[in-house]
CSV table of C-alpha atoms in Angstrom, one decimal:
chain,number,residue,atom,x,y,z
A,1,MET,CA,-19.0,-3.4,-15.7
A,2,ASN,CA,-16.9,-4.6,-18.6
A,3,PRO,CA,-13.5,-5.5,-17.6
A,4,VAL,CA,-12.3,-6.0,-21.1
A,5,GLU,CA,-11.2,-2.9,-23.6
A,6,SER,CA,-11.9,-3.5,-27.2
A,7,ALA,CA,-10.1,-6.2,-28.6
A,8,SER,CA,-9.1,-4.2,-31.8
A,9,ALA,CA,-7.9,-2.1,-29.6
A,10,PRO,CA,-3.8,-2.2,-29.2
A,11,LEU,CA,-2.6,-3.2,-26.3
A,12,ARG,CA,-0.6,-1.0,-24.7
A,13,TYR,CA,0.0,-0.4,-21.1
A,14,ASP,CA,2.4,1.8,-18.8
A,15,PRO,CA,2.9,1.5,-15.4
A,16,LEU,CA,4.1,5.0,-14.8
A,17,THR,CA,0.6,6.7,-15.9
A,18,ALA,CA,-1.9,7.4,-13.3
A,19,ASP,CA,-4.5,5.1,-14.9
A,20,ALA,CA,-7.7,6.1,-13.3
A,21,ASP,CA,-8.7,2.4,-14.2
A,22,PRO,CA,-6.0,0.1,-14.9
A,23,TYR,CA,-8.1,-3.0,-14.7
A,24,PRO,CA,-9.7,-3.1,-18.4
A,25,ILE,CA,-5.9,-3.3,-19.9
A,26,PHE,CA,-5.2,-5.8,-17.1
A,27,ALA,CA,-7.5,-8.1,-18.3
A,28,ARG,CA,-6.5,-7.7,-21.6
A,29,LEU,CA,-2.7,-8.4,-20.2
A,30,ARG,CA,-3.9,-11.9,-19.1
A,31,THR,CA,-5.6,-13.1,-21.7
A,32,GLU,CA,-3.8,-12.0,-24.4
A,33,ASP,CA,-0.3,-10.8,-23.2
A,34,PRO,CA,0.8,-12.7,-19.9
A,35,VAL,CA,4.1,-11.6,-20.5
A,36,HIS,CA,3.9,-8.1,-21.8
A,37,TYR,CA,7.1,-6.2,-23.0
A,38,ILE,CA,7.3,-2.5,-23.1
A,39,PRO,CA,10.2,-2.2,-25.2
A,40,GLU,CA,10.2,2.0,-24.3
A,41,ARG,CA,10.4,0.9,-20.6
A,42,GLU,CA,12.5,-2.3,-21.1
A,43,LEU,CA,10.1,-4.0,-19.0
A,44,TRP,CA,8.1,-7.4,-19.0
A,45,VAL,CA,5.1,-7.1,-17.2
A,46,LEU,CA,3.6,-10.6,-15.3
A,47,SER,CA,-0.6,-10.2,-15.0
A,48,ARG,CA,-1.6,-13.2,-13.9
A,49,PHE,CA,-1.9,-14.5,-10.7
A,50,ALA,CA,0.1,-17.8,-10.4
A,51,ASP,CA,2.9,-16.3,-12.4
A,52,VAL,CA,3.1,-13.0,-9.7
A,53,GLN,CA,2.9,-15.2,-6.9
A,54,ALA,CA,5.7,-17.7,-7.8
A,55,ALA,CA,7.7,-14.8,-9.0
A,56,SER,CA,7.3,-13.0,-5.9
A,57,ARG,CA,8.3,-15.9,-3.8
A,58,ASP,CA,11.1,-17.3,-5.2
A,59,PRO,CA,14.0,-13.7,-4.5
A,60,GLN,CA,16.4,-16.0,-5.8
A,61,LEU,CA,15.6,-16.0,-9.3
A,62,PHE,CA,13.1,-12.4,-9.4
A,63,SER,CA,15.9,-9.8,-7.1
A,64,SER,CA,14.7,-6.8,-5.2
A,65,ALA,CA,18.4,-5.6,-4.7
A,66,ASP,CA,18.2,-3.0,-8.2
A,67,GLY,CA,15.0,-1.9,-6.7
A,68,VAL,CA,11.4,-2.5,-6.4
A,69,ASP,CA,10.1,1.0,-8.2
A,70,LEU,CA,11.0,2.0,-11.3
A,71,ASP,CA,11.0,6.0,-10.8
A,72,GLU,CA,13.7,7.5,-8.4
A,73,ASN,CA,11.4,6.4,-5.6
A,74,THR,CA,13.9,4.3,-4.5
A,75,GLU,CA,16.8,6.5,-4.3
A,76,LEU,CA,14.2,8.5,-1.8
A,77,TYR,CA,14.6,5.3,0.7
A,78,ALA,CA,17.7,3.7,-0.3
A,79,PRO,CA,19.6,2.7,1.4
A,80,GLY,CA,17.4,1.8,4.3
A,81,ALA,CA,14.4,0.3,2.4
A,82,VAL,CA,13.6,-3.0,3.3
A,83,VAL,CA,11.7,-4.2,-0.1
A,84,ASP,CA,14.9,-3.3,-2.0
A,85,HIS,CA,16.8,-5.7,-0.5
A,86,ASP,CA,17.3,-9.6,-0.6
A,87,PRO,CA,19.1,-12.0,1.6
A,88,PRO,CA,20.5,-11.7,4.0
A,89,SER,CA,20.5,-7.8,4.2
A,90,HIS,CA,16.9,-8.5,3.9
A,91,LYS,CA,16.6,-10.8,6.7
A,92,ARG,CA,19.0,-8.5,8.9
A,93,LEU,CA,16.8,-5.1,8.4
A,94,ARG,CA,13.2,-7.1,8.3
A,95,ALA,CA,14.5,-8.8,12.0
A,96,VAL,CA,14.9,-4.6,13.7
A,97,LEU,CA,11.9,-4.6,12.8
A,98,ARG,CA,10.1,-7.7,13.6
A,99,GLU,CA,9.3,-6.9,17.2
A,100,ASP,CA,7.4,-3.8,17.0
A,101,PHE,CA,5.1,-5.7,14.6
A,102,THR,CA,4.0,-8.8,16.4
A,103,PRO,CA,-0.2,-9.7,17.0
A,104,ARG,CA,0.9,-9.1,20.6
A,105,LYS,CA,1.9,-5.4,19.4
A,106,VAL,CA,-1.0,-4.7,17.4
A,107,LYS,CA,-3.2,-5.4,20.1
A,108,THR,CA,-2.0,-3.7,22.4
A,109,ARG,CA,-2.9,-0.9,20.2
A,110,GLU,CA,-6.3,-1.8,19.5
A,111,ALA,CA,-8.2,0.5,22.2
A,112,ALA,CA,-5.9,3.6,21.4
A,113,THR,CA,-6.8,3.0,17.8
A,114,ASN,CA,-10.1,2.2,18.5
A,115,GLU,CA,-10.5,5.6,20.7
A,116,ARG,CA,-9.0,7.6,17.6
A,117,VAL,CA,-11.5,5.9,14.6
A,118,GLY,CA,-14.3,6.9,17.1
A,119,GLY,CA,-13.4,10.8,17.6
A,120,LEU,CA,-12.6,10.9,13.9
A,121,ILE,CA,-15.7,9.4,12.7
A,122,ASP,CA,-17.5,11.8,15.5
A,123,ARG,CA,-16.1,14.7,13.8
A,124,PHE,CA,-17.1,13.1,10.1
A,125,LEU,CA,-20.9,13.3,11.6
A,126,GLU,CA,-21.3,16.0,12.9
A,127,SER,CA,-19.9,18.2,10.0
A,128,GLY,CA,-22.4,16.3,7.7
A,129,GLY,CA,-20.2,14.1,5.8
A,130,GLY,CA,-17.2,15.7,3.7
A,131,ASN,CA,-14.6,14.7,2.1
A,132,PHE,CA,-13.7,11.5,3.9
A,133,VAL,CA,-10.1,11.1,2.9
A,134,GLU,CA,-9.3,14.2,5.0
A,135,PHE,CA,-11.7,13.6,8.1
A,136,VAL,CA,-10.7,10.2,8.5
A,137,ALA,CA,-8.9,8.1,5.7
A,138,ARG,CA,-5.8,10.2,5.9
A,139,PRO,CA,-5.2,11.4,9.5
A,140,LEU,CA,-5.6,7.9,10.4
A,141,PRO,CA,-2.8,6.5,9.1
A,142,VAL,CA,-0.6,9.5,10.0
A,143,TRP,CA,-1.8,9.3,13.5
A,144,LEU,CA,-0.8,5.5,13.7
A,145,LEU,CA,2.8,5.7,12.2
A,146,CYS,CA,3.6,9.0,14.2
A,147,ASP,CA,2.4,6.6,17.4
A,148,LEU,CA,4.4,4.3,16.3
A,149,LEU,CA,7.6,5.6,16.1
A,150,GLY,CA,7.1,8.1,18.8
A,151,PHE,CA,6.8,11.2,17.1
A,152,PRO,CA,4.8,13.7,19.3
A,153,ILE,CA,1.1,14.3,18.6
A,154,GLU,CA,1.9,18.4,18.6
A,155,ASP,CA,4.2,17.3,15.7
A,156,HIS,CA,2.1,15.3,13.6
A,157,PRO,CA,0.7,18.6,11.3
A,158,GLU,CA,4.3,19.1,10.0
A,159,LEU,CA,5.0,15.6,9.6
A,160,ASP,CA,1.5,15.1,7.7
A,161,ARG,CA,2.7,18.0,5.4
A,162,LEU,CA,6.7,16.4,4.6
A,163,TYR,CA,4.1,13.3,4.1
A,164,GLU,CA,2.6,14.9,1.4
A,165,GLY,CA,5.6,16.3,0.1
A,166,LEU,CA,7.1,12.6,-0.1
A,167,GLN,CA,4.5,11.7,-2.6
A,168,ALA,CA,5.1,13.9,-5.1
A,169,ARG,CA,5.0,12.5,-8.4
A,170,THR,CA,5.2,13.7,-11.9
A,171,PRO,CA,3.0,11.0,-14.1
A,172,GLY,CA,5.0,9.2,-16.9
A,173,GLU,CA,8.2,10.8,-15.4
A,174,LEU,CA,11.3,8.3,-13.7
A,175,GLU,CA,12.7,11.6,-12.0
A,176,LEU,CA,10.7,13.0,-9.0
A,177,PRO,CA,9.8,16.8,-8.6
A,178,GLN,CA,12.3,18.8,-5.9
A,179,GLU,CA,9.1,18.7,-3.8
A,180,ALA,CA,9.5,14.9,-2.9
A,181,TRP,CA,13.7,15.5,-2.2
A,182,ASP,CA,12.4,18.4,-0.2
A,183,ALA,CA,10.3,16.6,1.7
A,184,ARG,CA,13.2,13.5,2.0
A,185,ALA,CA,15.8,15.8,3.4
A,186,ALA,CA,13.3,17.9,6.1
A,187,MET,CA,12.0,14.5,7.2
A,188,ALA,CA,15.5,12.9,7.7
A,189,VAL,CA,16.7,16.5,9.8
A,190,TYR,CA,13.6,15.5,12.1
A,191,VAL,CA,14.5,11.7,12.2
A,192,GLU,CA,18.5,12.3,13.2
A,193,ASP,CA,17.1,14.9,16.2
A,194,ALA,CA,14.4,12.4,17.4
A,195,VAL,CA,17.8,9.3,16.9
A,196,ARG,CA,19.4,11.9,19.6
A,197,GLU,CA,16.5,12.0,21.5
A,198,ARG,CA,15.7,8.2,22.0
A,199,GLN,CA,20.0,7.9,22.6
A,200,ALA,CA,19.1,10.1,25.8
A,201,LYS,CA,16.1,8.3,26.5
A,202,PRO,CA,14.9,4.8,24.9
A,203,GLN,CA,11.0,4.9,24.8
A,204,ASP,CA,8.3,2.1,24.1
A,205,ASP,CA,8.4,3.0,20.4
A,206,LEU,CA,9.4,1.6,17.1
A,207,LEU,CA,12.4,4.5,16.6
A,208,THR,CA,13.8,3.3,20.0
A,209,SER,CA,14.1,0.0,18.4
A,210,LEU,CA,15.9,1.2,15.7
A,211,VAL,CA,18.4,3.5,17.6
A,212,ARG,CA,19.1,-0.2,19.4
A,213,GLY,CA,19.6,-1.9,16.1
A,214,GLU,CA,22.3,0.7,15.2
A,215,GLN,CA,23.9,0.6,18.6
A,216,SER,CA,24.2,-3.3,18.0
A,217,GLY,CA,25.8,-2.8,14.8
A,218,GLU,CA,22.4,-4.6,12.9
A,219,LEU,CA,22.0,-0.4,11.2
A,220,SER,CA,24.3,1.7,10.0
A,221,ARG,CA,22.8,5.2,10.3
A,222,GLU,CA,21.6,6.1,7.2
A,223,GLU,CA,19.7,2.9,6.5
A,224,LEU,CA,18.2,3.8,10.8
A,225,VAL,CA,17.2,7.1,9.1
A,226,SER,CA,16.1,5.7,5.8
A,227,LEU,CA,14.3,3.1,7.1
A,228,CYS,CA,12.5,5.0,9.4
A,229,LEU,CA,11.2,7.5,6.6
A,230,PHE,CA,10.3,4.5,4.5
A,231,MET,CA,8.2,2.7,7.4
A,232,PHE,CA,6.8,6.0,7.8
A,233,PHE,CA,5.5,6.6,4.0
A,234,ALA,CA,4.5,3.5,3.3
A,235,GLY,CA,2.4,2.2,5.8
A,236,ILE,CA,0.2,5.7,5.9
A,237,ASN,CA,0.0,5.2,1.7
A,238,THR,CA,-1.3,2.1,1.8
A,239,THR,CA,-3.7,2.8,4.4
A,240,ILE,CA,-4.9,5.9,2.7
A,241,GLY,CA,-5.5,3.3,-0.5
A,242,LEU,CA,-7.3,0.9,1.1
A,243,LEU,CA,-9.7,3.0,3.3
A,244,SER,CA,-10.6,5.6,0.7
A,245,TYR,CA,-11.2,2.9,-2.4
A,246,GLY,CA,-12.7,0.6,0.5
A,247,ALA,CA,-15.4,3.5,1.2
A,248,TYR,CA,-16.0,4.3,-2.4
A,249,TRP,CA,-16.6,0.8,-3.9
A,250,LEU,CA,-18.9,-0.1,-1.1
A,251,THR,CA,-21.1,2.8,-2.8
A,252,GLU,CA,-20.7,0.9,-5.9
A,253,PHE,CA,-21.7,-2.2,-4.5
A,254,PRO,CA,-24.2,-1.1,-1.8
A,255,GLU,CA,-26.0,-4.7,-1.7
A,256,GLN,CA,-22.3,-5.9,-0.4
A,257,ARG,CA,-22.3,-2.6,2.5
A,258,ALA,CA,-25.9,-3.4,3.4
A,259,LEU,CA,-24.5,-6.7,4.6
A,260,LEU,CA,-21.5,-5.5,6.3
A,261,ALA,CA,-23.9,-3.1,7.9
A,262,ARG,CA,-26.0,-6.2,9.4
A,263,GLU,CA,-23.6,-8.5,10.0
A,264,PRO,CA,-20.4,-6.7,11.3
A,265,GLU,CA,-18.7,-10.0,12.0
A,266,ARG,CA,-18.4,-10.7,8.3
A,267,ILE,CA,-15.9,-6.7,7.9
A,268,PRO,CA,-12.8,-8.7,8.7
A,269,ALA,CA,-13.6,-10.7,5.0
A,270,GLY,CA,-14.8,-7.6,3.8
A,271,VAL,CA,-12.0,-6.0,4.1
A,272,GLU,CA,-9.8,-8.8,2.2
A,273,GLU,CA,-12.2,-9.2,-0.4
A,274,MET,CA,-11.8,-5.4,-0.9
A,275,LEU,CA,-8.2,-5.1,-0.7
A,276,ARG,CA,-8.2,-8.6,-3.6
A,277,PHE,CA,-10.5,-6.3,-5.5
A,278,ASP,CA,-8.3,-2.7,-5.7
A,279,ALA,CA,-4.9,-3.5,-4.5
A,280,PRO,CA,-3.4,-0.4,-2.9
A,281,VAL,CA,0.0,-1.0,-4.1
A,282,GLN,CA,-0.8,-1.9,-7.6
A,283,TRP,CA,3.0,-3.2,-9.0
A,284,THR,CA,6.5,-4.3,-7.6
A,285,LYS,CA,9.5,-4.6,-9.6
A,286,ARG,CA,12.0,-7.4,-9.8
A,287,THR,CA,15.3,-8.3,-11.9
A,288,THR,CA,16.0,-11.6,-12.8
A,289,THR,CA,19.2,-12.6,-12.0
A,290,SER,CA,19.0,-15.8,-15.1
A,291,GLN,CA,17.3,-16.2,-18.0
A,292,VAL,CA,13.7,-16.9,-17.3
A,293,GLU,CA,11.4,-19.0,-20.0
A,294,LEU,CA,7.4,-17.9,-19.2
A,295,HIS,CA,4.5,-18.8,-21.3
A,296,GLY,CA,6.5,-19.0,-24.6
A,297,VAL,CA,8.6,-15.8,-23.9
A,298,THR,CA,12.4,-15.3,-23.0
A,299,ILE,CA,13.1,-12.5,-20.3
A,300,PRO,CA,16.9,-12.4,-20.6
A,301,ALA,CA,19.2,-12.5,-17.1
A,302,GLY,CA,18.8,-8.6,-15.8
A,303,GLY,CA,15.9,-7.7,-16.9
A,304,ALA,CA,12.7,-6.2,-15.6
A,305,VAL,CA,9.7,-7.6,-14.5
A,306,LEU,CA,6.9,-5.8,-13.6
A,307,LEU,CA,4.9,-7.7,-10.8
A,308,ALA,CA,1.3,-6.5,-11.3
A,309,TRP,CA,-0.4,-7.2,-8.3
A,310,GLY,CA,-3.2,-5.1,-9.0
A,311,ALA,CA,-3.8,-7.7,-12.2
A,312,ALA,CA,-3.2,-10.7,-10.3
A,313,GLY,CA,-6.0,-9.8,-8.2
A,314,ARG,CA,-8.9,-10.2,-10.2
A,315,ASP,CA,-7.0,-13.2,-12.1
A,316,GLU,CA,-10.6,-15.0,-13.7
A,317,ALA,CA,-8.5,-18.2,-13.4
A,318,ARG,CA,-8.4,-17.5,-10.1
A,319,TRP,CA,-11.2,-16.4,-8.7
A,320,ASP,CA,-15.0,-16.6,-10.0
A,321,ARG,CA,-16.6,-12.9,-11.2
A,322,PRO,CA,-13.4,-11.4,-10.0
A,323,GLU,CA,-14.7,-8.2,-11.6
A,324,GLU,CA,-17.6,-8.2,-8.5
A,325,LEU,CA,-17.0,-7.2,-5.4
A,326,ASP,CA,-18.3,-10.1,-2.9
A,327,VAL,CA,-17.5,-10.2,0.7
A,328,ASP,CA,-19.0,-13.8,1.0
A,329,ARG,CA,-17.0,-15.5,-1.2
A,330,GLU,CA,-14.7,-17.9,-0.5
A,331,PRO,CA,-11.5,-17.0,1.6
A,332,LYS,CA,-8.8,-17.0,-0.9
A,333,ARG,CA,-5.1,-15.7,-0.7
A,334,HIS,CA,-4.8,-12.4,-2.7
A,335,LEU,CA,-1.5,-10.7,-3.3
A,336,ALA,CA,-2.2,-6.6,-2.2
A,337,PHE,CA,0.3,-7.2,0.8
A,338,GLY,CA,2.9,-8.9,-1.4
A,339,GLU,CA,4.3,-12.3,-1.0
A,340,GLY,CA,6.7,-14.2,-0.1
A,341,ILE,CA,9.9,-12.5,2.3
A,342,HIS,CA,8.6,-9.6,1.2
A,343,HIS,CA,5.1,-9.7,2.9
A,344,CYS,CA,4.2,-6.3,4.1
A,345,ILE,CA,5.1,-6.3,7.6
A,346,GLY,CA,3.3,-3.6,8.5
A,347,ALA,CA,-0.2,-5.3,7.1
A,348,PRO,CA,-1.7,-6.6,10.3
A,349,TYR,CA,-2.1,-2.7,11.5
A,350,ALA,CA,-3.9,-1.8,7.9
A,351,ARG,CA,-6.1,-4.2,8.8
A,352,LEU,CA,-6.7,-3.6,11.9
A,353,GLU,CA,-7.5,0.4,11.0
A,354,ALA,CA,-9.5,-0.9,8.5
A,355,LYS,CA,-11.9,-3.3,10.6
A,356,LEU,CA,-12.5,-0.4,12.9
A,357,VAL,CA,-13.1,2.3,10.8
A,358,PHE,CA,-15.9,0.1,8.5
A,359,GLU,CA,-17.0,-0.9,11.8
A,360,HIS,CA,-17.4,2.6,12.7
A,361,LEU,CA,-18.8,3.5,9.7
A,362,LEU,CA,-21.2,1.5,9.0
A,363,LYS,CA,-22.7,1.3,12.2
A,364,ARG,CA,-23.6,4.8,12.2
A,365,ALA,CA,-24.2,5.7,8.7
A,366,PRO,CA,-24.7,2.7,6.8
A,367,GLU,CA,-26.1,4.6,3.9
A,368,TYR,CA,-23.5,6.8,3.3
A,369,GLU,CA,-23.4,8.2,-0.4
A,370,VAL,CA,-21.3,9.8,-2.8
A,371,ALA,CA,-21.5,13.3,-2.8
A,372,GLY,CA,-19.4,15.3,-5.0
A,373,GLU,CA,-16.3,14.6,-8.0
A,374,VAL,CA,-14.1,11.9,-6.5
A,375,GLU,CA,-10.3,12.2,-7.4
A,376,ARG,CA,-7.6,10.2,-7.5
A,377,LEU,CA,-4.4,11.1,-6.0
A,378,LEU,CA,-1.5,11.2,-9.5
A,379,THR,CA,0.8,8.5,-8.3
A,380,PRO,CA,1.2,5.8,-10.7
A,381,GLY,CA,1.9,2.5,-8.8
A,382,GLU,CA,-0.9,3.2,-5.7
A,383,ARG,CA,-4.5,3.4,-6.1
A,384,ILE,CA,-5.5,6.5,-3.7
A,385,LEU,CA,-7.9,8.5,-3.5
A,386,SER,CA,-7.1,12.2,-2.8
A,387,SER,CA,-11.1,13.3,-2.8
A,388,LEU,CA,-14.0,11.3,-1.6
A,389,PRO,CA,-16.9,13.4,-1.1
A,390,LEU,CA,-19.4,11.5,1.4
A,391,ALA,CA,-23.1,12.5,2.3
A,392,VAL,CA,-24.0,11.0,5.2
């Protein structure tokens, strides 16, 4: 694998295009232009690990308040998307969620999640393989997020359909297709109905926690509904990316797959390596609150800055042989789940899902192979497969 494009080719990068392999251009950005300006987007791109990490840890200078997306996704989940807030509103919104994402809470759901994973893998193997995304990588996080929010299992098929609508995008366009807005409206109606049910009869679920947040004055109703939608969508999307691309890359690095199959105690480290190697969320936007000087480039106050998490994960200055998947490499912090105050609150659940999926899959089908065309979901900021046909 050669990560670097021809140096004679123009250095062009557009984060709103759904590039099947962004890593060659990321390598050139890190080497040739670590503060890359895209005039047509009025956007500066940071691609080196140290720069991306430092910016992520400095919300006073690199603000999220203008939204962290480049397209209308910010409006889709406004005003409750916690990622689009700076302190103090960020702290207020995140506090409402905190108790439902503690290690103790995650642990209480491990047995049920393991049972669900086992059942999905059973069905996948009994069918002789097939599209791993449809059999496992998508239904698992849909079930988990619905379960966390307390949505009844009979509603899961309809909620899965709405999830698909929420992710509708047109590559290269800032405007979202009408399908996304229609799904948002339908999901908001569903959540409003569920809120009324929790007001009458509280349950042990995340939605009840949000309702209590509204009752205590920590959330407005509009924030409650949009925060619920955001948690639902983000929790599903990132996990599908981790599971689908993780399973795919293990076929490209079969010796790593064999090592994890022989020594399953390495799987948690393997999951971290999958996250480093191919981050499910490739980038996030920040807006500078004052002028920034970096690598001889001046970014003005109010400048839009893209923090390229995907590029940072393969920085040669931080990792030896970054273009290789190596589950045995020295553990180092990566940025696949964000950094600083915006580190993904749901990361423990994504890690649990991935650990259990690869334990079951590698124990029961350690030599699975790709058996057809691999298709990527056409969303610009995420790395998600829509089709991963596997033979077992």
